PDB file of C-alpha atoms and ligand atoms in Angstrom:
ATOM      1  CA  MET A   1      70.240  41.769 134.765  1.00  0.00           C
ATOM      2  CA  PRO A   2      73.517  41.232 136.676  1.00  0.00           C
ATOM      3  CA  PRO A   3      76.126  43.874 135.823  1.00  0.00           C
ATOM      4  CA  ILE A   4      78.427  43.314 132.884  1.00  0.00           C
ATOM      5  CA  ARG A   5      81.923  42.545 134.156  1.00  0.00           C
ATOM      6  CA  LEU A   6      84.157  44.919 132.228  1.00  0.00           C
ATOM      7  CA  ALA A   7      87.936  44.518 132.067  1.00  0.00           C
ATOM      8  CA  LEU A   8      89.396  47.969 131.379  1.00  0.00           C
ATOM      9  CA  LEU A   9      92.815  47.423 129.804  1.00  0.00           C
ATOM     10  CA  LEU A  10      95.495  50.110 129.924  1.00  0.00           C
ATOM     11  CA  GLY A  11      97.783  50.303 126.906  1.00  0.00           C
ATOM     12  CA  SER A  12     100.698  52.238 128.385  1.00  0.00           C
ATOM     13  CA  ASN A  13     103.026  51.128 131.154  1.00  0.00           C
ATOM     14  CA  ARG A  14     105.442  54.053 131.250  1.00  0.00           C
ATOM     15  CA  SER A  15     105.834  56.426 134.144  1.00  0.00           C
ATOM     16  CA  PRO A  16     104.471  59.037 134.156  1.00  0.00           C
ATOM     17  CA  ARG A  17     101.803  58.260 131.596  1.00  0.00           C
ATOM     18  CA  PHE A  18      98.804  60.102 130.246  1.00  0.00           C
ATOM     19  CA  CYS A  19      96.936  56.796 130.163  1.00  0.00           C
ATOM     20  CA  ASP A  20      95.923  57.308 133.801  1.00  0.00           C
ATOM     21  CA  THR A  21      93.985  60.460 132.909  1.00  0.00           C
ATOM     22  CA  VAL A  22      92.143  58.972 129.934  1.00  0.00           C
ATOM     23  CA  ALA A  23      91.466  55.680 131.721  1.00  0.00           C
ATOM     24  CA  ALA A  24      90.118  57.498 134.796  1.00  0.00           C
ATOM     25  CA  TRP A  25      87.685  59.394 132.570  1.00  0.00           C
ATOM     26  CA  ALA A  26      86.643  56.183 130.778  1.00  0.00           C
ATOM     27  CA  HIS A  27      86.229  54.409 134.130  1.00  0.00           C
ATOM     28  CA  ALA A  28      84.017  57.239 135.420  1.00  0.00           C
ATOM     29  CA  GLU A  29      81.912  57.042 132.247  1.00  0.00           C
ATOM     30  CA  ALA A  30      81.475  53.279 132.738  1.00  0.00           C
ATOM     31  CA  ALA A  31      80.327  53.971 136.314  1.00  0.00           C
ATOM     32  CA  ARG A  32      77.904  56.636 135.016  1.00  0.00           C
ATOM     33  CA  HIS A  33      76.433  54.083 132.590  1.00  0.00           C
ATOM     34  CA  GLY A  34      75.416  51.982 135.591  1.00  0.00           C
ATOM     35  CA  GLY A  35      75.485  48.561 133.914  1.00  0.00           C
ATOM     36  CA  TYR A  36      79.137  47.676 134.439  1.00  0.00           C
ATOM     37  CA  ARG A  37      81.393  46.365 137.188  1.00  0.00           C
ATOM     38  CA  VAL A  38      84.939  47.368 136.273  1.00  0.00           C
ATOM     39  CA  ASP A  39      88.256  45.555 136.768  1.00  0.00           C
ATOM     40  CA  VAL A  40      91.248  47.733 135.765  1.00  0.00           C
ATOM     41  CA  VAL A  41      93.960  45.633 134.087  1.00  0.00           C
ATOM     42  CA  ASP A  42      97.226  47.586 134.269  1.00  0.00           C
ATOM     43  CA  PRO A  43     100.321  46.206 132.480  1.00  0.00           C
ATOM     44  CA  ARG A  44     102.477  47.877 135.141  1.00  0.00           C
ATOM     45  CA  THR A  45     101.196  45.618 137.889  1.00  0.00           C
ATOM     46  CA  LEU A  46     100.631  42.349 136.029  1.00  0.00           C
ATOM     47  CA  GLY A  47     104.209  41.103 136.401  1.00  0.00           C
ATOM     48  CA  LEU A  48     104.086  39.266 133.080  1.00  0.00           C
ATOM     49  CA  PRO A  49     107.340  37.650 131.930  1.00  0.00           C
ATOM     50  CA  ALA A  50     109.303  39.491 129.224  1.00  0.00           C
ATOM     51  CA  ALA A  51     109.049  36.466 126.936  1.00  0.00           C
ATOM     52  CA  LEU A  52     106.055  34.175 126.551  1.00  0.00           C
ATOM     53  CA  PRO A  53     106.849  31.145 128.734  1.00  0.00           C
ATOM     54  CA  PRO A  54     106.409  27.606 127.338  1.00  0.00           C
ATOM     55  CA  ALA A  55     103.809  27.020 130.065  1.00  0.00           C
ATOM     56  CA  PRO A  56     101.892  29.875 131.711  1.00  0.00           C
ATOM     57  CA  ASP A  57     103.504  31.194 134.892  1.00  0.00           C
ATOM     58  CA  LEU A  58     101.598  32.500 137.917  1.00  0.00           C
ATOM     59  CA  PRO A  59     101.175  36.135 136.743  1.00  0.00           C
ATOM     60  CA  THR A  60      99.920  34.879 133.381  1.00  0.00           C
ATOM     61  CA  LEU A  61      97.438  32.521 135.052  1.00  0.00           C
ATOM     62  CA  ARG A  62      96.237  35.351 137.319  1.00  0.00           C
ATOM     63  CA  LEU A  63      95.680  37.594 134.298  1.00  0.00           C
ATOM     64  CA  ARG A  64      93.861  34.834 132.443  1.00  0.00           C
ATOM     65  CA  ARG A  65      91.521  34.286 135.391  1.00  0.00           C
ATOM     66  CA  ARG A  66      90.633  37.985 135.404  1.00  0.00           C
ATOM     67  CA  LEU A  67      90.045  38.025 131.647  1.00  0.00           C
ATOM     68  CA  ALA A  68      88.021  34.808 131.823  1.00  0.00           C
ATOM     69  CA  ALA A  69      85.764  36.448 134.428  1.00  0.00           C
ATOM     70  CA  ALA A  70      85.125  39.424 132.140  1.00  0.00           C
ATOM     71  CA  ASP A  71      82.078  39.711 129.857  1.00  0.00           C
ATOM     72  CA  ALA A  72      83.549  42.638 127.901  1.00  0.00           C
ATOM     73  CA  PHE A  73      86.744  44.587 127.336  1.00  0.00           C
ATOM     74  CA  LEU A  74      87.467  48.285 127.058  1.00  0.00           C
ATOM     75  CA  VAL A  75      90.961  49.136 125.805  1.00  0.00           C
ATOM     76  CA  VAL A  76      92.385  52.593 126.573  1.00  0.00           C
ATOM     77  CA  THR A  77      95.512  53.024 124.502  1.00  0.00           C
ATOM     78  CA  PRO A  78      97.927  55.621 123.176  1.00  0.00           C
ATOM     79  CA  GLU A  79      99.486  55.394 119.738  1.00  0.00           C
ATOM     80  CA  TYR A  80     103.244  54.800 119.501  1.00  0.00           C
ATOM     81  CA  ASN A  81     104.876  55.038 116.054  1.00  0.00           C
ATOM     82  CA  HIS A  82     101.641  54.435 114.153  1.00  0.00           C
ATOM     83  CA  GLY A  83     100.783  51.376 116.231  1.00  0.00           C
ATOM     84  CA  TYR A  84      99.743  50.300 119.709  1.00  0.00           C
ATOM     85  CA  PRO A  85     102.263  49.910 122.563  1.00  0.00           C
ATOM     86  CA  ALA A  86     104.182  46.675 123.094  1.00  0.00           C
ATOM     87  CA  PRO A  87     102.954  46.141 126.697  1.00  0.00           C
ATOM     88  CA  LEU A  88      99.395  46.009 125.409  1.00  0.00           C
ATOM     89  CA  LYS A  89     100.298  43.311 122.883  1.00  0.00           C
ATOM     90  CA  GLN A  90     102.052  41.407 125.651  1.00  0.00           C
ATOM     91  CA  THR A  91      98.829  41.486 127.684  1.00  0.00           C
ATOM     92  CA  VAL A  92      96.764  40.409 124.696  1.00  0.00           C
ATOM     93  CA  ASP A  93      99.099  37.551 123.749  1.00  0.00           C
ATOM     94  CA  ALA A  94      99.134  36.172 127.300  1.00  0.00           C
ATOM     95  CA  ALA A  95      95.590  34.830 126.846  1.00  0.00           C
ATOM     96  CA  GLN A  96      93.563  33.234 124.080  1.00  0.00           C
ATOM     97  CA  ALA A  97      90.221  31.557 124.779  1.00  0.00           C
ATOM     98  CA  GLU A  98      89.570  34.211 127.436  1.00  0.00           C
ATOM     99  CA  TRP A  99      88.948  36.774 124.654  1.00  0.00           C
ATOM    100  CA  GLN A 100      86.661  34.643 122.541  1.00  0.00           C
ATOM    101  CA  ALA A 101      83.056  35.559 121.786  1.00  0.00           C
ATOM    102  CA  LYS A 102      83.289  38.697 123.916  1.00  0.00           C
ATOM    103  CA  PRO A 103      82.961  42.296 122.728  1.00  0.00           C
ATOM    104  CA  VAL A 104      85.728  44.877 122.867  1.00  0.00           C
ATOM    105  CA  ALA A 105      85.590  48.672 122.633  1.00  0.00           C
ATOM    106  CA  PHE A 106      88.426  51.178 122.257  1.00  0.00           C
ATOM    107  CA  VAL A 107      89.419  54.598 123.534  1.00  0.00           C
ATOM    108  CA  GLY A 108      92.491  55.893 121.692  1.00  0.00           C
ATOM    109  CA  TYR A 109      94.584  58.969 122.323  1.00  0.00           C
ATOM    110  CA  GLY A 110      97.886  60.391 121.160  1.00  0.00           C
ATOM    111  CA  GLY A 111      99.391  63.153 119.089  1.00  0.00           C
ATOM    112  CA  HIS A 112      98.031  64.035 115.658  1.00  0.00           C
ATOM    113  CA  SER A 113      96.282  60.727 115.023  1.00  0.00           C
ATOM    114  CA  GLY A 114      94.404  60.519 118.304  1.00  0.00           C
ATOM    115  CA  GLY A 115      95.197  56.822 118.390  1.00  0.00           C
ATOM    116  CA  LEU A 116      93.226  56.034 115.227  1.00  0.00           C
ATOM    117  CA  ARG A 117      95.900  53.799 113.726  1.00  0.00           C
ATOM    118  CA  ALA A 118      96.496  51.988 117.025  1.00  0.00           C
ATOM    119  CA  VAL A 119      92.765  51.315 117.395  1.00  0.00           C
ATOM    120  CA  GLU A 120      92.282  50.126 113.807  1.00  0.00           C
ATOM    121  CA  GLN A 121      95.229  47.739 114.173  1.00  0.00           C
ATOM    122  CA  LEU A 122      93.794  46.430 117.438  1.00  0.00           C
ATOM    123  CA  ARG A 123      90.524  45.619 115.673  1.00  0.00           C
ATOM    124  CA  GLN A 124      92.471  43.155 113.502  1.00  0.00           C
ATOM    125  CA  VAL A 125      94.279  41.687 116.504  1.00  0.00           C
ATOM    126  CA  PHE A 126      91.062  41.119 118.452  1.00  0.00           C
ATOM    127  CA  CYS A 127      89.308  39.638 115.408  1.00  0.00           C
ATOM    128  CA  ALA A 128      92.152  37.124 115.209  1.00  0.00           C
ATOM    129  CA  LEU A 129      91.287  36.166 118.782  1.00  0.00           C
ATOM    130  CA  HIS A 130      87.570  35.730 117.973  1.00  0.00           C
ATOM    131  CA  ALA A 131      86.641  38.799 119.994  1.00  0.00           C
ATOM    132  CA  VAL A 132      83.993  41.178 118.637  1.00  0.00           C
ATOM    133  CA  PRO A 133      85.003  44.846 118.204  1.00  0.00           C
ATOM    134  CA  VAL A 134      82.055  47.237 118.507  1.00  0.00           C
ATOM    135  CA  HIS A 135      81.421  49.852 115.827  1.00  0.00           C
ATOM    136  CA  ASP A 136      82.232  53.108 117.632  1.00  0.00           C
ATOM    137  CA  SER A 137      85.509  54.242 119.150  1.00  0.00           C
ATOM    138  CA  LEU A 138      86.580  57.357 121.053  1.00  0.00           C
ATOM    139  CA  LEU A 139      89.693  59.144 119.808  1.00  0.00           C
ATOM    140  CA  PHE A 140      91.546  62.049 121.427  1.00  0.00           C
ATOM    141  CA  PRO A 141      94.139  63.860 119.263  1.00  0.00           C
ATOM    142  CA  GLY A 142      96.616  66.010 121.175  1.00  0.00           C
ATOM    143  CA  ALA A 143      95.167  64.521 124.335  1.00  0.00           C
ATOM    144  CA  ALA A 144      97.804  65.592 126.856  1.00  0.00           C
ATOM    145  CA  ALA A 145      97.357  69.253 125.924  1.00  0.00           C
ATOM    146  CA  ARG A 146      93.569  69.172 125.650  1.00  0.00           C
ATOM    147  CA  PHE A 147      92.293  67.378 128.749  1.00  0.00           C
ATOM    148  CA  ASP A 148      91.830  69.939 131.527  1.00  0.00           C
ATOM    149  CA  ALA A 149      93.404  69.893 134.990  1.00  0.00           C
ATOM    150  CA  ALA A 150      90.411  67.988 136.369  1.00  0.00           C
ATOM    151  CA  GLY A 151      90.898  65.198 133.801  1.00  0.00           C
ATOM    152  CA  ARG A 152      87.970  66.271 131.585  1.00  0.00           C
ATOM    153  CA  PRO A 153      88.311  65.902 127.803  1.00  0.00           C
ATOM    154  CA  PRO A 154      87.736  68.828 125.459  1.00  0.00           C
ATOM    155  CA  ASP A 155      84.016  69.394 124.823  1.00  0.00           C
ATOM    156  CA  ALA A 156      83.259  67.128 127.772  1.00  0.00           C
ATOM    157  CA  ASP A 157      79.496  66.947 127.180  1.00  0.00           C
ATOM    158  CA  ALA A 158      79.840  65.767 123.574  1.00  0.00           C
ATOM    159  CA  CYS A 159      82.618  63.329 124.509  1.00  0.00           C
ATOM    160  CA  GLY A 160      80.478  62.006 127.340  1.00  0.00           C
ATOM    161  CA  ARG A 161      77.559  61.423 124.951  1.00  0.00           C
ATOM    162  CA  ALA A 162      79.831  59.645 122.449  1.00  0.00           C
ATOM    163  CA  MET A 163      81.284  57.492 125.230  1.00  0.00           C
ATOM    164  CA  GLN A 164      77.830  56.577 126.537  1.00  0.00           C
ATOM    165  CA  ALA A 165      76.767  55.608 122.997  1.00  0.00           C
ATOM    166  CA  MET A 166      79.789  53.321 122.682  1.00  0.00           C
ATOM    167  CA  LEU A 167      79.209  51.867 126.171  1.00  0.00           C
ATOM    168  CA  ALA A 168      75.595  51.164 125.175  1.00  0.00           C
ATOM    169  CA  GLN A 169      76.778  49.240 122.104  1.00  0.00           C
ATOM    170  CA  LEU A 170      79.286  47.348 124.228  1.00  0.00           C
ATOM    171  CA  HIS A 171      76.616  46.543 126.816  1.00  0.00           C
ATOM    172  CA  TRP A 172      74.216  45.206 124.164  1.00  0.00           C
ATOM    173  CA  TRP A 173      76.857  42.890 122.745  1.00  0.00           C
ATOM    174  CA  SER A 174      78.058  41.863 126.211  1.00  0.00           C
ATOM    175  CA  ALA A 175      74.591  40.810 127.347  1.00  0.00           C
ATOM    176  CA  ALA A 176      73.799  39.053 124.064  1.00  0.00           C
ATOM    177  CA  LEU A 177      77.096  37.180 123.944  1.00  0.00           C
ATOM    178  CA  ARG A 178      77.049  36.291 127.659  1.00  0.00           C
ATOM    179  CA  GLN A 179      73.702  34.603 127.129  1.00  0.00           C
ATOM    180  CA  ALA A 180      74.862  32.952 123.906  1.00  0.00           C
ATOM    181  CA  ARG A 181      78.022  31.578 125.554  1.00  0.00           C
ATOM    182  CA  ALA A 182      75.936  30.196 128.428  1.00  0.00           C
ATOM    183  CA  GLU A 183      73.518  28.480 126.040  1.00  0.00           C
ATOM    184  CA  ARG A 184      76.129  27.153 123.647  1.00  0.00           C
ATOM    185  CA  PRO A 185      79.900  27.248 124.253  1.00  0.00           C
ATOM    186  CA  TYR A 186      81.739  29.080 121.484  1.00  0.00           C
ATOM    187  CA  ARG A 187      83.997  26.783 119.463  1.00  0.00           C
ATOM    188  CA  ALA A 188      86.664  28.791 117.660  1.00  0.00           C
ATOM    189  CA  ASN A 189      87.676  25.911 115.428  1.00  0.00           C
ATOM    190  CA  ALA A 190      84.328  24.324 114.682  1.00  0.00           C
ATOM    191  CA  ALA A 191      84.354  22.689 111.264  1.00  0.00           C
TER     192      ALA A 191
HETATM  193  C1  LIG B   1     107.569  56.367 121.309  1.00  0.00           C
HETATM  194  C2  LIG B   1     106.391  57.238 121.011  1.00  0.00           C
HETATM  195  C3  LIG B   1     105.833  57.235 119.760  1.00  0.00           C
HETATM  196  C4  LIG B   1     104.693  58.010 119.488  1.00  0.00           C
HETATM  197  N1  LIG B   1     104.109  57.925 118.266  1.00  0.00           N
HETATM  198  C5  LIG B   1     102.937  58.555 118.047  1.00  0.00           C
HETATM  199  C6  LIG B   1     102.237  58.345 116.828  1.00  0.00           C
HETATM  200  O1  LIG B   1     102.642  57.618 115.946  1.00  0.00           O
HETATM  201  N2  LIG B   1     101.057  58.994 116.654  1.00  0.00           N
HETATM  202  C7  LIG B   1     100.524  59.817 117.620  1.00  0.00           C
HETATM  203  O2  LIG B   1      99.446  60.367 117.412  1.00  0.00           O
HETATM  204  N3  LIG B   1     101.175  60.035 118.788  1.00  0.00           N
HETATM  205  C8  LIG B   1     102.356  59.401 119.030  1.00  0.00           C
HETATM  206  N4  LIG B   1     103.014  59.579 120.219  1.00  0.00           N
HETATM  207  C9  LIG B   1     102.412  60.450 121.230  1.00  0.00           C
HETATM  208  C10 LIG B   1     101.706  59.621 122.305  1.00  0.00           C
HETATM  209  O3  LIG B   1     100.615  58.906 121.779  1.00  0.00           O
HETATM  210  C11 LIG B   1     101.229  60.539 123.419  1.00  0.00           C
HETATM  211  O4  LIG B   1     102.372  61.170 123.992  1.00  0.00           O
HETATM  212  C12 LIG B   1     100.468  59.813 124.492  1.00  0.00           C
HETATM  213  O5  LIG B   1      99.922  60.746 125.373  1.00  0.00           O
HETATM  214  C13 LIG B   1     101.349  58.825 125.256  1.00  0.00           C
HETATM  215  O6  LIG B   1     100.566  58.131 126.191  1.00  0.00           O
HETATM  216  P1  LIG B   1     101.173  57.628 127.596  1.00  0.00           P
HETATM  217  O7  LIG B   1     101.790  58.821 128.281  1.00  0.00           O
HETATM  218  O8  LIG B   1      99.966  57.125 128.343  1.00  0.00           O
HETATM  219  O9  LIG B   1     102.157  56.548 127.315  1.00  0.00           O
HETATM  220  C14 LIG B   1     104.158  58.844 120.492  1.00  0.00           C
HETATM  221  C15 LIG B   1     104.781  58.870 121.757  1.00  0.00           C
HETATM  222  C16 LIG B   1     105.863  58.072 122.030  1.00  0.00           C
HETATM  223  C17 LIG B   1     106.484  58.086 123.425  1.00  0.00           C
END
């Protein structure tokens, strides 16, 4: 089977940001799985306009092409004030059909909540876009203090097993939905 094309979306755009550490670990886990080819989508480098333009500009079209090429999405996001960061919503809102009938998985991190509230809110957002959130998620409370200097999460073996389980779910849905989309285009507004 050809590899699943995975768009790994970063939720934070500030500098410095802990997102780089968590995303690097998630990226390495996707490589360890062996069934993915990863495209890292970083809000810092997308150059999206501050306000949604009436017609998509060049950076928006470039982003949409990358998302359209993806079979699956993995969102790595912190929690800000009991929600997900604004730059992530900006990335999500820049596209529409590109999300449809594709699975999405989440890695959250933050302070006390570990990103739980951000991830649960994102499930609603992606359902509104006809994407398919997978069951599992990875959550890291107190992440900045608990990842080690080499970028490993606490209890790295257990976290690695949990991440591989989630990546396996995501891969199953990606393959199934890629075939389904090829056989019969998804129509979001079918009567
Ligand atoms: C504005 C702001 C609000 C935050 N709100 C929460 C929160 O509601 N819950 C939580 O668990 N952590 C919260 N945090 C902690 C962040 O999730 C944590 O610092 C995280 O590592 C930030 O990720 P970043 O450096 O990649 O942007 C907040 C941090 C900031 C800057």
